[in-house]
C-alpha atoms as a PDB file:
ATOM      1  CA  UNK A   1      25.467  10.032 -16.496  1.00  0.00           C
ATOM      2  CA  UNK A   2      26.328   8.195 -12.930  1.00  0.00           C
ATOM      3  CA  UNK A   3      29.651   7.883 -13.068  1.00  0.00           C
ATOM      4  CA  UNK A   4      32.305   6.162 -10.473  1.00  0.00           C
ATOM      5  CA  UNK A   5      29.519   2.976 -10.087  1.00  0.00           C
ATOM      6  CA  UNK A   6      30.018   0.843  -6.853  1.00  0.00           C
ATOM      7  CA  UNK A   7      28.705  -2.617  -7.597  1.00  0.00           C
ATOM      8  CA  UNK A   8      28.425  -5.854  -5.055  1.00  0.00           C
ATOM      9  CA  UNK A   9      28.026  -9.236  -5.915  1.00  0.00           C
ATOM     10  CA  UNK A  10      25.486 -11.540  -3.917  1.00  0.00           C
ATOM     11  CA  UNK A  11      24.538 -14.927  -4.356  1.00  0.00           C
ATOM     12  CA  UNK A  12      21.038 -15.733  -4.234  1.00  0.00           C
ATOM     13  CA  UNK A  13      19.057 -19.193  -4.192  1.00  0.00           C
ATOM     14  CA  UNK A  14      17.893 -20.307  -7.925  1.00  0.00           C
ATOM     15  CA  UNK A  15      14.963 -22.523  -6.602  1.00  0.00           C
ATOM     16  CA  UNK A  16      14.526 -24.172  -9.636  1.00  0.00           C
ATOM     17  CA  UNK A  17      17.715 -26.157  -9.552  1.00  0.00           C
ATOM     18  CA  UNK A  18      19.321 -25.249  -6.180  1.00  0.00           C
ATOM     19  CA  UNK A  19      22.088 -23.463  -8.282  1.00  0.00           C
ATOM     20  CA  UNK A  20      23.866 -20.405  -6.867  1.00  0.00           C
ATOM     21  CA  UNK A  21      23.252 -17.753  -9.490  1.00  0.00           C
ATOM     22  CA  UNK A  22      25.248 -14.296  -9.148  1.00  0.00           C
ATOM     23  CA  UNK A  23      23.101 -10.919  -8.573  1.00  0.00           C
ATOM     24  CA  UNK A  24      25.276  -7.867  -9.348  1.00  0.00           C
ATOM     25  CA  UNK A  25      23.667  -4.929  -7.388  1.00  0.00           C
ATOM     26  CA  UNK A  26      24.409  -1.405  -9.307  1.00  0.00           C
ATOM     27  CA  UNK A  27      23.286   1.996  -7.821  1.00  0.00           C
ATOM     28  CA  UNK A  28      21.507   4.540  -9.532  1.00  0.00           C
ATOM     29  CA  UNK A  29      21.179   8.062  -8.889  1.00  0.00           C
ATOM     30  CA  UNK A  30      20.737  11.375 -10.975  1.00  0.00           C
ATOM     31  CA  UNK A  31      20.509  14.735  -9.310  1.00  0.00           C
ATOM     32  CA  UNK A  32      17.319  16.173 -10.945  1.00  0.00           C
ATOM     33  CA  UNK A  33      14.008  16.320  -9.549  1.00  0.00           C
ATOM     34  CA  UNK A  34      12.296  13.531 -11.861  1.00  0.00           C
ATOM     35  CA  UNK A  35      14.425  11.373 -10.862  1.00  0.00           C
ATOM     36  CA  UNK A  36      13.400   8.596  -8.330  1.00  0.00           C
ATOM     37  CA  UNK A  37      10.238   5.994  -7.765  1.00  0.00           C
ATOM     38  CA  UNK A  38      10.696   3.424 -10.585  1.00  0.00           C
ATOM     39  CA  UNK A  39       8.052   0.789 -11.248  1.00  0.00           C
ATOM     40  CA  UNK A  40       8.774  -0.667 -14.472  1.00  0.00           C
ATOM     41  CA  UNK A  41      12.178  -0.813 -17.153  1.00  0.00           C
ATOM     42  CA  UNK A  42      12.040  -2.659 -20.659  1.00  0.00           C
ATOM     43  CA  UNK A  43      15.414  -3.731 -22.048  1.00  0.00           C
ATOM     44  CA  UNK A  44      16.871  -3.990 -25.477  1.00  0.00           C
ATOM     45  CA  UNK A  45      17.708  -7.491 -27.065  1.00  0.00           C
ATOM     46  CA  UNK A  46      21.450  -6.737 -25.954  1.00  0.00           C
ATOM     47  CA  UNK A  47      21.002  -5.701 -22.723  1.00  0.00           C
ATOM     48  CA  UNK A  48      22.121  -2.275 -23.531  1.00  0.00           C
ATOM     49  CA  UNK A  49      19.526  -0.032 -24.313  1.00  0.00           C
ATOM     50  CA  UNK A  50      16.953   0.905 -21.501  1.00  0.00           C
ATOM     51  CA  UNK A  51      13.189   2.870 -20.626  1.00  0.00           C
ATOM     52  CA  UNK A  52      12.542   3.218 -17.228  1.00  0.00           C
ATOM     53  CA  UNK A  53       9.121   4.417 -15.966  1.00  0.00           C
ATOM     54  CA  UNK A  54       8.715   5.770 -12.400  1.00  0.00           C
ATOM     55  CA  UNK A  55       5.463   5.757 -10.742  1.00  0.00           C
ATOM     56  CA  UNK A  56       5.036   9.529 -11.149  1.00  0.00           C
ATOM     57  CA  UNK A  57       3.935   9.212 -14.520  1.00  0.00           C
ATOM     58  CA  UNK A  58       7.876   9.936 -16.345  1.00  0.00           C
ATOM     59  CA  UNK A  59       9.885   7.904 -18.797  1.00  0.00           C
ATOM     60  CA  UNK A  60      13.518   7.875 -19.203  1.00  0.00           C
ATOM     61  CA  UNK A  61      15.723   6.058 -22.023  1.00  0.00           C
ATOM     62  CA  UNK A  62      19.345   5.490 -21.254  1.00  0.00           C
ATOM     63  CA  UNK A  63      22.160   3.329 -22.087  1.00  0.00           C
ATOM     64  CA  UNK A  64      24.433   0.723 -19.678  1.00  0.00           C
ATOM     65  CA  UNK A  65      28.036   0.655 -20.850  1.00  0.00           C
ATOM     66  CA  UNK A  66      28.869  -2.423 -19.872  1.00  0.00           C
ATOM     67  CA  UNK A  67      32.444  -4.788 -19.163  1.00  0.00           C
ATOM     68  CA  UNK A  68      33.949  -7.427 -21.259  1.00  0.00           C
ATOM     69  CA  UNK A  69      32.321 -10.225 -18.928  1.00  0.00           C
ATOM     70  CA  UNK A  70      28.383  -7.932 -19.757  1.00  0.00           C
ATOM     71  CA  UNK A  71      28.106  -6.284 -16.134  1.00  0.00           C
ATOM     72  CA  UNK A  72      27.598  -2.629 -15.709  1.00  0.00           C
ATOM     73  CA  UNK A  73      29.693  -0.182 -15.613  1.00  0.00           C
ATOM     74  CA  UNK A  74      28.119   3.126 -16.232  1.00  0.00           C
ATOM     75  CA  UNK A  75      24.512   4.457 -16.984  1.00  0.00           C
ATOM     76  CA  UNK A  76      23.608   7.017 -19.478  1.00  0.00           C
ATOM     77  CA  UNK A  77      20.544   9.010 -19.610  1.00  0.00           C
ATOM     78  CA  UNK A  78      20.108   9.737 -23.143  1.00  0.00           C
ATOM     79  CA  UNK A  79      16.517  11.545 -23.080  1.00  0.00           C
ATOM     80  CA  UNK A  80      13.178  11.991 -20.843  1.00  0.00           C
ATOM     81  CA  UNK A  81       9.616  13.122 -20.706  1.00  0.00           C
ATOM     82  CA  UNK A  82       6.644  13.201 -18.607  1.00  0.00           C
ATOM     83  CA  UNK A  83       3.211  11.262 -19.523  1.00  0.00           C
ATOM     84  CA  UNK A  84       1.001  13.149 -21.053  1.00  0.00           C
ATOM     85  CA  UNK A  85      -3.277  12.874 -20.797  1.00  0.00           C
ATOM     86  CA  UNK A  86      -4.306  12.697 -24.452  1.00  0.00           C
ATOM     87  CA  UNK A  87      -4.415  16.054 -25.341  1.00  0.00           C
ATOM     88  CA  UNK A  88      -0.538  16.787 -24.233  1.00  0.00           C
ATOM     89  CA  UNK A  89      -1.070  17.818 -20.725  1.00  0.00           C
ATOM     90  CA  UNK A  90       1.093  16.739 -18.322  1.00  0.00           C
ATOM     91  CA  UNK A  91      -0.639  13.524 -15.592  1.00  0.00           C
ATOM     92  CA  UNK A  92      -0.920  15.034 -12.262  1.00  0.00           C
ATOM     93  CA  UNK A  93      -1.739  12.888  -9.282  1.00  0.00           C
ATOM     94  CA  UNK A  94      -3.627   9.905  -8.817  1.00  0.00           C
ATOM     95  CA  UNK A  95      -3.502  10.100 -12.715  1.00  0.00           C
ATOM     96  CA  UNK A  96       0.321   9.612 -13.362  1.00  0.00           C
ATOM     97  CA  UNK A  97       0.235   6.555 -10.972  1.00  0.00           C
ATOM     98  CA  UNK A  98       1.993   5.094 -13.859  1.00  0.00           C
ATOM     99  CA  UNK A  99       3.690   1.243 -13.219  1.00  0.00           C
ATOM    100  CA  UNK A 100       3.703  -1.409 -15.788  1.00  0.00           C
ATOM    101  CA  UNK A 101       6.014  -0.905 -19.017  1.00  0.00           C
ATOM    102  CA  UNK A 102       6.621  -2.824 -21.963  1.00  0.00           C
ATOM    103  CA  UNK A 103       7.642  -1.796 -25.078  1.00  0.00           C
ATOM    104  CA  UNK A 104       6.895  -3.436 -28.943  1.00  0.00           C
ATOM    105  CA  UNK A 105       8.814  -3.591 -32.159  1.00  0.00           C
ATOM    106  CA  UNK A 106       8.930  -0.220 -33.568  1.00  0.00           C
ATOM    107  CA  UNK A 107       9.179   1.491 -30.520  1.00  0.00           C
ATOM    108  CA  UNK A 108       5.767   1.245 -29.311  1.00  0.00           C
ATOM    109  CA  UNK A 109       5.308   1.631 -25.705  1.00  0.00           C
ATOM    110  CA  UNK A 110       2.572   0.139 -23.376  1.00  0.00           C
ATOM    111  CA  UNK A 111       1.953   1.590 -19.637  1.00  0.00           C
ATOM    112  CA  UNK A 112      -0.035   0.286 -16.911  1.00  0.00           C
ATOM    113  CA  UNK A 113      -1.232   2.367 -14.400  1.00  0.00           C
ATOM    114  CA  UNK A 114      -2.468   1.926 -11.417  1.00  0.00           C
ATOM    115  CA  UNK A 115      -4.815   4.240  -9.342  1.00  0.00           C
ATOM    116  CA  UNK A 116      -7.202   4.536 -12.140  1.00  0.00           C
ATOM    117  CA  UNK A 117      -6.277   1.642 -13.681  1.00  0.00           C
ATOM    118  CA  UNK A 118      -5.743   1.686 -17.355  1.00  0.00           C
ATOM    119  CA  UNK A 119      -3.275   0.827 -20.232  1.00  0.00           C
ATOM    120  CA  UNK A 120      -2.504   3.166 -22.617  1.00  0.00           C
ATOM    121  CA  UNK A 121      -0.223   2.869 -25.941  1.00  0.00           C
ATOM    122  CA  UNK A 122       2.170   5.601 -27.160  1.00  0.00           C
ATOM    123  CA  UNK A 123       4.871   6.077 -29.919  1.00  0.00           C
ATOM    124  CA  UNK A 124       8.417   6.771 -27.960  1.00  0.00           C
ATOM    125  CA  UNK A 125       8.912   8.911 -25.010  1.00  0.00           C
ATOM    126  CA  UNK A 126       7.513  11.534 -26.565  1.00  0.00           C
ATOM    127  CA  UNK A 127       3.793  10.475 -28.094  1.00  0.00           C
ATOM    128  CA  UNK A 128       0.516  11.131 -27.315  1.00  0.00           C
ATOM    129  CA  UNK A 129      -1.244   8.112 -25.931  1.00  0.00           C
ATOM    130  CA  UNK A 130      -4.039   6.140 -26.606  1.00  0.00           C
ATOM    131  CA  UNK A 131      -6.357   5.294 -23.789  1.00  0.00           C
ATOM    132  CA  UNK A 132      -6.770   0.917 -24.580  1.00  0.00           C
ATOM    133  CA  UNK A 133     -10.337  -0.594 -23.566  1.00  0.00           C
ATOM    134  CA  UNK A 134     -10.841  -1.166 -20.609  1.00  0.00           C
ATOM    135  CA  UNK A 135     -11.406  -5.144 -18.704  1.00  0.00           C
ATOM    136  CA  UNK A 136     -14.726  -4.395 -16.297  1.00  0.00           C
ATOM    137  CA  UNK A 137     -13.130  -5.302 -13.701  1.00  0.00           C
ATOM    138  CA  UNK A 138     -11.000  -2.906 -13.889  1.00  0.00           C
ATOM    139  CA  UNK A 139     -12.689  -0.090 -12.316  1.00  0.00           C
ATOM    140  CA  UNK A 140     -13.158  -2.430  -9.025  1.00  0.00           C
ATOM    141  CA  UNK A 141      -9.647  -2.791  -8.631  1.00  0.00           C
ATOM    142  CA  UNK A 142      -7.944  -1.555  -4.988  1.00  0.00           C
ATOM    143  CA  UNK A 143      -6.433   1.929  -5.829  1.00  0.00           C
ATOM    144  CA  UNK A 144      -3.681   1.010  -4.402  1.00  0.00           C
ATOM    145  CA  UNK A 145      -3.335  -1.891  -5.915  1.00  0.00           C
ATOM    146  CA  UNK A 146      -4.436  -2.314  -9.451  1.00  0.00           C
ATOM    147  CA  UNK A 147      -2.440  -3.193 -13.147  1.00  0.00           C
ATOM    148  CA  UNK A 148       1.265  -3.559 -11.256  1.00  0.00           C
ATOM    149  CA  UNK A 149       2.630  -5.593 -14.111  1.00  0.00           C
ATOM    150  CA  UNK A 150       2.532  -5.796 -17.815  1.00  0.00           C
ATOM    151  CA  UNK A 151       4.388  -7.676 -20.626  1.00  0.00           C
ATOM    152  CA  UNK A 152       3.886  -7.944 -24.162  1.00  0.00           C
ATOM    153  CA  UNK A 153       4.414 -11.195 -25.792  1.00  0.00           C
ATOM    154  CA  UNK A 154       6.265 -11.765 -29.105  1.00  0.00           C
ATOM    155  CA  UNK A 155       2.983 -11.677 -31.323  1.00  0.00           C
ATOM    156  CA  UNK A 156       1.969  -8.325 -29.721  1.00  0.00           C
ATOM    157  CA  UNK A 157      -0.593  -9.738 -26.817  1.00  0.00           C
ATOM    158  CA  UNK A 158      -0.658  -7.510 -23.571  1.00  0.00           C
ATOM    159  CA  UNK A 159      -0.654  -9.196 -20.314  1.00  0.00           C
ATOM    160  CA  UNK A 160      -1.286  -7.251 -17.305  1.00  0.00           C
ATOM    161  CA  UNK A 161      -2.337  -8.078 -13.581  1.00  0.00           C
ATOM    162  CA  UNK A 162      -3.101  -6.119 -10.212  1.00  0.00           C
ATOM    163  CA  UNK A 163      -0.408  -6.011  -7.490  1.00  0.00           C
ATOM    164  CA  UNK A 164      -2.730  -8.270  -5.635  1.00  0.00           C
ATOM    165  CA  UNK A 165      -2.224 -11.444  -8.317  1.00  0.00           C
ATOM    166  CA  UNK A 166      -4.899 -13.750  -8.955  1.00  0.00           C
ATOM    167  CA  UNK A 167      -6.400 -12.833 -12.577  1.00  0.00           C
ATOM    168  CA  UNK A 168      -4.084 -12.401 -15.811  1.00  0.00           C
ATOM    169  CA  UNK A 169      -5.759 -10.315 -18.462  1.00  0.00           C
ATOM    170  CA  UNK A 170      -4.734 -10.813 -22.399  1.00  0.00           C
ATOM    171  CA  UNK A 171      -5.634  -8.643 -25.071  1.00  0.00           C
ATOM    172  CA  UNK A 172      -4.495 -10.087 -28.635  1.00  0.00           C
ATOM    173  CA  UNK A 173      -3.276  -7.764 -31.323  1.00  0.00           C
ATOM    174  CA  UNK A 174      -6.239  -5.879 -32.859  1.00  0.00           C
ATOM    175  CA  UNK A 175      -8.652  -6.931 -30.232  1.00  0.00           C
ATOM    176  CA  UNK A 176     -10.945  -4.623 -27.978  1.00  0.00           C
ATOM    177  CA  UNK A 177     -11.584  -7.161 -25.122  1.00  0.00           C
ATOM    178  CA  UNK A 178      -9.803  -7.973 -22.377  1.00  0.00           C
ATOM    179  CA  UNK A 179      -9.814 -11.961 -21.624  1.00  0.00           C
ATOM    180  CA  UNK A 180      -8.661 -13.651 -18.321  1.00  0.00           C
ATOM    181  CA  UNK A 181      -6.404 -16.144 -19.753  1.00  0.00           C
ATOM    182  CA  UNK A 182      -4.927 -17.437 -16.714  1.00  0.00           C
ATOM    183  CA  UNK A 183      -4.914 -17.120 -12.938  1.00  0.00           C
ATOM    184  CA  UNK A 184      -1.860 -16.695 -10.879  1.00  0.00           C
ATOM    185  CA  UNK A 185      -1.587 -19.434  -7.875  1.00  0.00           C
ATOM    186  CA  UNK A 186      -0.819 -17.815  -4.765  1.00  0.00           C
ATOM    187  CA  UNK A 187       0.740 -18.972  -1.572  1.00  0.00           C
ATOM    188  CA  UNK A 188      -0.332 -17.137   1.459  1.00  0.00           C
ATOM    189  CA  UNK A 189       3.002 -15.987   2.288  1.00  0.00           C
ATOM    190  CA  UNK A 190       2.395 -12.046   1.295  1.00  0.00           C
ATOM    191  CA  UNK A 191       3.822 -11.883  -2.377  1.00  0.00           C
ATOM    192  CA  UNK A 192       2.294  -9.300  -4.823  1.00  0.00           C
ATOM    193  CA  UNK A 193       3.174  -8.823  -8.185  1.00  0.00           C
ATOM    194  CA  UNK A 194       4.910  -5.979  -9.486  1.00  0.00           C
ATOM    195  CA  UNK A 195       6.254  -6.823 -12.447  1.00  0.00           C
ATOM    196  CA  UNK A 196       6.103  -8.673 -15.858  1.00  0.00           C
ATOM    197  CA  UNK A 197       8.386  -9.367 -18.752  1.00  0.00           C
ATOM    198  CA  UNK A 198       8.562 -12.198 -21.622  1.00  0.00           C
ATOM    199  CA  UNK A 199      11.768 -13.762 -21.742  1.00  0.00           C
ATOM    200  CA  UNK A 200      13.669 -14.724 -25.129  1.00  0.00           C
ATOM    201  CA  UNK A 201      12.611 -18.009 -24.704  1.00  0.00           C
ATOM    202  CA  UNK A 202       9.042 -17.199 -24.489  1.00  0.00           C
ATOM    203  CA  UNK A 203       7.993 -17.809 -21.126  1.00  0.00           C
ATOM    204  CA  UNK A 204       6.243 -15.373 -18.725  1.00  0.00           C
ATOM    205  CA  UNK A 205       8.454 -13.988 -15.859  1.00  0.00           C
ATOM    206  CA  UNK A 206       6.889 -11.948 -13.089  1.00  0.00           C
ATOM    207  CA  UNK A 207       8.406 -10.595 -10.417  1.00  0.00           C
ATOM    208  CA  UNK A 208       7.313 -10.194  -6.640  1.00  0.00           C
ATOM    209  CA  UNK A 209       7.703  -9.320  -3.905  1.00  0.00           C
ATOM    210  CA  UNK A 210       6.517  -9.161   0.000  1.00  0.00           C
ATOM    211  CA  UNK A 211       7.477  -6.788   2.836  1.00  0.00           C
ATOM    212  CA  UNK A 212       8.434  -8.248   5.688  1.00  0.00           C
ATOM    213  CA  UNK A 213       8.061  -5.971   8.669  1.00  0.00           C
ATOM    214  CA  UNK A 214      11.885  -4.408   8.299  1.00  0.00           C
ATOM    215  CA  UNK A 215      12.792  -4.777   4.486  1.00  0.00           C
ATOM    216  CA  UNK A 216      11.855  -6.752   1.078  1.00  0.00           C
ATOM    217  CA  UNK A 217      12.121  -9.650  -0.169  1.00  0.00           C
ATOM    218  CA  UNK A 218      11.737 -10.597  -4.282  1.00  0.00           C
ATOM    219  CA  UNK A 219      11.198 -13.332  -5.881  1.00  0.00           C
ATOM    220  CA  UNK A 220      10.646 -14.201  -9.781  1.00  0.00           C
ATOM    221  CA  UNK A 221       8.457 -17.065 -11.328  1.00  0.00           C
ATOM    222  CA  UNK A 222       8.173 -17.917 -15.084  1.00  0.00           C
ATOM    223  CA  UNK A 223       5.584 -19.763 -16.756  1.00  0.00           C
ATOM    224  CA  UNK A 224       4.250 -20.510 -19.952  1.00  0.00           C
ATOM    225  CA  UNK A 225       1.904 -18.044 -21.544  1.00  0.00           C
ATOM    226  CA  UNK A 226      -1.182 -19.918 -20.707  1.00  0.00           C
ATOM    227  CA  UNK A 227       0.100 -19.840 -16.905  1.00  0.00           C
ATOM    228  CA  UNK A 228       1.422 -23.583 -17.169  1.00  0.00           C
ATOM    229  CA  UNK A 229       4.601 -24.945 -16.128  1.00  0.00           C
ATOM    230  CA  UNK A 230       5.439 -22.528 -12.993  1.00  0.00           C
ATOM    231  CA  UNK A 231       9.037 -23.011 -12.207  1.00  0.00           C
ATOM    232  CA  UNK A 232      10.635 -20.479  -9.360  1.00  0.00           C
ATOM    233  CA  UNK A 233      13.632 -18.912 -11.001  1.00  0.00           C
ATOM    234  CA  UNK A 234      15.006 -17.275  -7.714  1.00  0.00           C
ATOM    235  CA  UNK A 235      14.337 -16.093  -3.998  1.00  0.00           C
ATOM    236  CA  UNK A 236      16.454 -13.337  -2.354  1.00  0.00           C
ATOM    237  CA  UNK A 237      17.228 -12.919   1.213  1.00  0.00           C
ATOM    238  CA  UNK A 238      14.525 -10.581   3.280  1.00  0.00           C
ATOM    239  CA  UNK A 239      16.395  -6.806   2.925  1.00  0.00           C
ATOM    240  CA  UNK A 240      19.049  -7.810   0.448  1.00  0.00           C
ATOM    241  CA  UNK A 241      17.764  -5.298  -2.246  1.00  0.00           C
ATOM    242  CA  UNK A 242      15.309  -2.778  -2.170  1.00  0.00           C
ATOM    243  CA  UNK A 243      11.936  -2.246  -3.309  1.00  0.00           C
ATOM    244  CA  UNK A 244      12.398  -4.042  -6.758  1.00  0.00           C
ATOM    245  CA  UNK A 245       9.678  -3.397  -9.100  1.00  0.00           C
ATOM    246  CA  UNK A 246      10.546  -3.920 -12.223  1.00  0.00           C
ATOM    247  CA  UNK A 247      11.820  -6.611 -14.570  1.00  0.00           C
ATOM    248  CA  UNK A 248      13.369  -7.022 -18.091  1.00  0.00           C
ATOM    249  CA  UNK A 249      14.792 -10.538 -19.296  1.00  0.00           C
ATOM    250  CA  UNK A 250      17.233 -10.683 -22.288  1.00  0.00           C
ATOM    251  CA  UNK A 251      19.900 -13.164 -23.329  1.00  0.00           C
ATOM    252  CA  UNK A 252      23.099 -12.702 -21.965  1.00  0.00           C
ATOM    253  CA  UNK A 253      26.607 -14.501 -23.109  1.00  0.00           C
ATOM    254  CA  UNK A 254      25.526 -17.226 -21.298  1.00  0.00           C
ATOM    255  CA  UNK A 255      22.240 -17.327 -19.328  1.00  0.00           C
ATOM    256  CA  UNK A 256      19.158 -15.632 -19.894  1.00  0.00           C
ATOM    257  CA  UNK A 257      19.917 -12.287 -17.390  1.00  0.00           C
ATOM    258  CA  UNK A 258      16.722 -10.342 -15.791  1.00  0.00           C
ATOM    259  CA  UNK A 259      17.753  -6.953 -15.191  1.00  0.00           C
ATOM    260  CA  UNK A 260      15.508  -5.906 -12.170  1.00  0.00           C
ATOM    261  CA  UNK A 261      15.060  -2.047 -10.933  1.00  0.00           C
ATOM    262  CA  UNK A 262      14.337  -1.242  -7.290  1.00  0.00           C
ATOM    263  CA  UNK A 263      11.728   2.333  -6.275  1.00  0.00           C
ATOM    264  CA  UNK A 264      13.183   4.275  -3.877  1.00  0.00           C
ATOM    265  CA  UNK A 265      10.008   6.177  -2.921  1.00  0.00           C
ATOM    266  CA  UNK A 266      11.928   9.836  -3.445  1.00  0.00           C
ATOM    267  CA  UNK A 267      13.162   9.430  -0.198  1.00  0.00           C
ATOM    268  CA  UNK A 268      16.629   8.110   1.144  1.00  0.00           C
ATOM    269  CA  UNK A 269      15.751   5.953   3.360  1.00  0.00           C
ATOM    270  CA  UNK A 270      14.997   3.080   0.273  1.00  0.00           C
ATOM    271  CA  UNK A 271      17.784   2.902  -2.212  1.00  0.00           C
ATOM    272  CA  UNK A 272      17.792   3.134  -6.244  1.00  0.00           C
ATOM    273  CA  UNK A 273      19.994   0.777  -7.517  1.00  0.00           C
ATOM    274  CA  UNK A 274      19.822  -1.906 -10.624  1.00  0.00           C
ATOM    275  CA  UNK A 275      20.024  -6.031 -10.022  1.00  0.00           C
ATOM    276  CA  UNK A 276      21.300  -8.091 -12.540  1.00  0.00           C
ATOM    277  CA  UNK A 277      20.585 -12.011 -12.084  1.00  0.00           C
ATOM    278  CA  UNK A 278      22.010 -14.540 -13.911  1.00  0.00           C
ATOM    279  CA  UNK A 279      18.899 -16.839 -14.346  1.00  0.00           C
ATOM    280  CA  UNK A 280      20.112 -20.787 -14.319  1.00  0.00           C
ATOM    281  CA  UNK A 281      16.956 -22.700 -14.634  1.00  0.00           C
ATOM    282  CA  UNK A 282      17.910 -25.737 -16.681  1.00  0.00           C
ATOM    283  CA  UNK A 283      21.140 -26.056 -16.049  1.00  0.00           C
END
């Protein structure tokens, strides 16, 4: 547990609207050598339940006590694990470049990975996984660049894409093949996508970001499932977070909130914190 949590508030643009929504800005930091480089973090319906996967191939579940008005307070860890090939052993390497979570109901969790890109589905922190089929275009993804983000729609479709944007793959429930249902627009200006979540209200938010020469900048789009009806839910400021990665969206007492986690490369010099947006689109 982190205890004594500093947090800062920051208003950031909602382009959708041109409404100031609130971003509440929450370090993180555990003193064990797992800790550090997170890509991806899946949320429970009440905000208070939490996976986080860092990009080192290791899960950990905790818990956010949170205030009376639903911001953080303190964080939890309640259990973690490494990933595991399918026989048990531990992902070294290029292997455990681990970066896209989402999780099902039942506890079923889905992880996108990145250097040899793949998705694989496991039972809990602790199950053995199951390698998915593969797209073919996988395999001629950049390295460095491959399945960033993945989400899992109410009905239990995946939807993952490379860093790099352009093609969405689905895979329905039961199915073995990939399909490109959609491609994300791009603008030129240097965003790549790192994250993916479905909202409560069904749409598709993804998260991006670009680096700007001194410091990041994120932004978060939602869209319909078939990649219709893009609306820009926010912008930050260049260098007013970290490197945020990942994204979970849940209904909050009065806005849909997207609970956003930054990778702080295992060094100091990028910090680990949580961002909590208010989203305000529609209002």
């Amino acid at each position: 547990m982190f205890a004594g949590l500093g947090r800062a508030v920051i208003a950031v643009a909602a382009l959708a609207t041109g409404a100031a929504a609130e971003a509440v800005v929450t370090p993180w930091h555990v003193d064990a050598p797992w800790f550090g480089g997170f890509s991806g973090i899946d949320l429970s319906d009440d905000g208070r339940d939490f996976i986080a996967l860092s990009d080192r191939g290791y899960l950990v579940a905790g818990a956010f006590t949170r205030t009376a008005d639903g911001a953080i307070a303190a964080i939890t860890v309640l259990d973690h694990a490494p990933l595991t090939d399918t026989d048990g052993a531990v992902l070294q390497g290029p292997m455990g470049d681990s970066e896209g979570i989402a999780r099902a109901e039942g506890g079923t969790l889905f992880i996108s990975f990145e250097h040899q890109p793949r998705v694989t589905r496991q039972m809990g922190l602790h199950g053995l996984p199951e390698i998915l089929p593969r797209h073919a275009d996988f395999g001629a993804l950049p390295r460095n660049r491959a399945l960033e983000a993945l989400a899992v729609d109410s009905g239990g479709g995946l939807y993952t894409l490379p860093e790099g944007g352009g093609p969405v793959y689905y895979l329905g429930p039961g199915s073995r093949d990939w399909q490109i249902i959609f491609h994300l627009p791009t603008d030129g200006q240097g965003w790549a996508a790192v994250g993916a979540d479905f909202g409560p209200d069904g749409r598709l938010y993804i998260l991006e970001r670009a680096f700007r020469g001194i410091g990041f900048q994120s932004r978060i789009r939602s869209m319909t499932r078939d990649g219709t009806d893009i609306r820009g839910e926010f912008t930050s400021a260049m260098g007013r977070f970290g490197n945020l990665e990942g994204i979970s969206v849940w209904q909050g007492k009065d806005n849909l909130v997207a609970t956003l986690i930054a990778d702080d490369n295992f060094g100091r010099l990028l910090p680990s914190q949580i961002v909590e947006i208010q989203l305000l689109t529609g209002e």
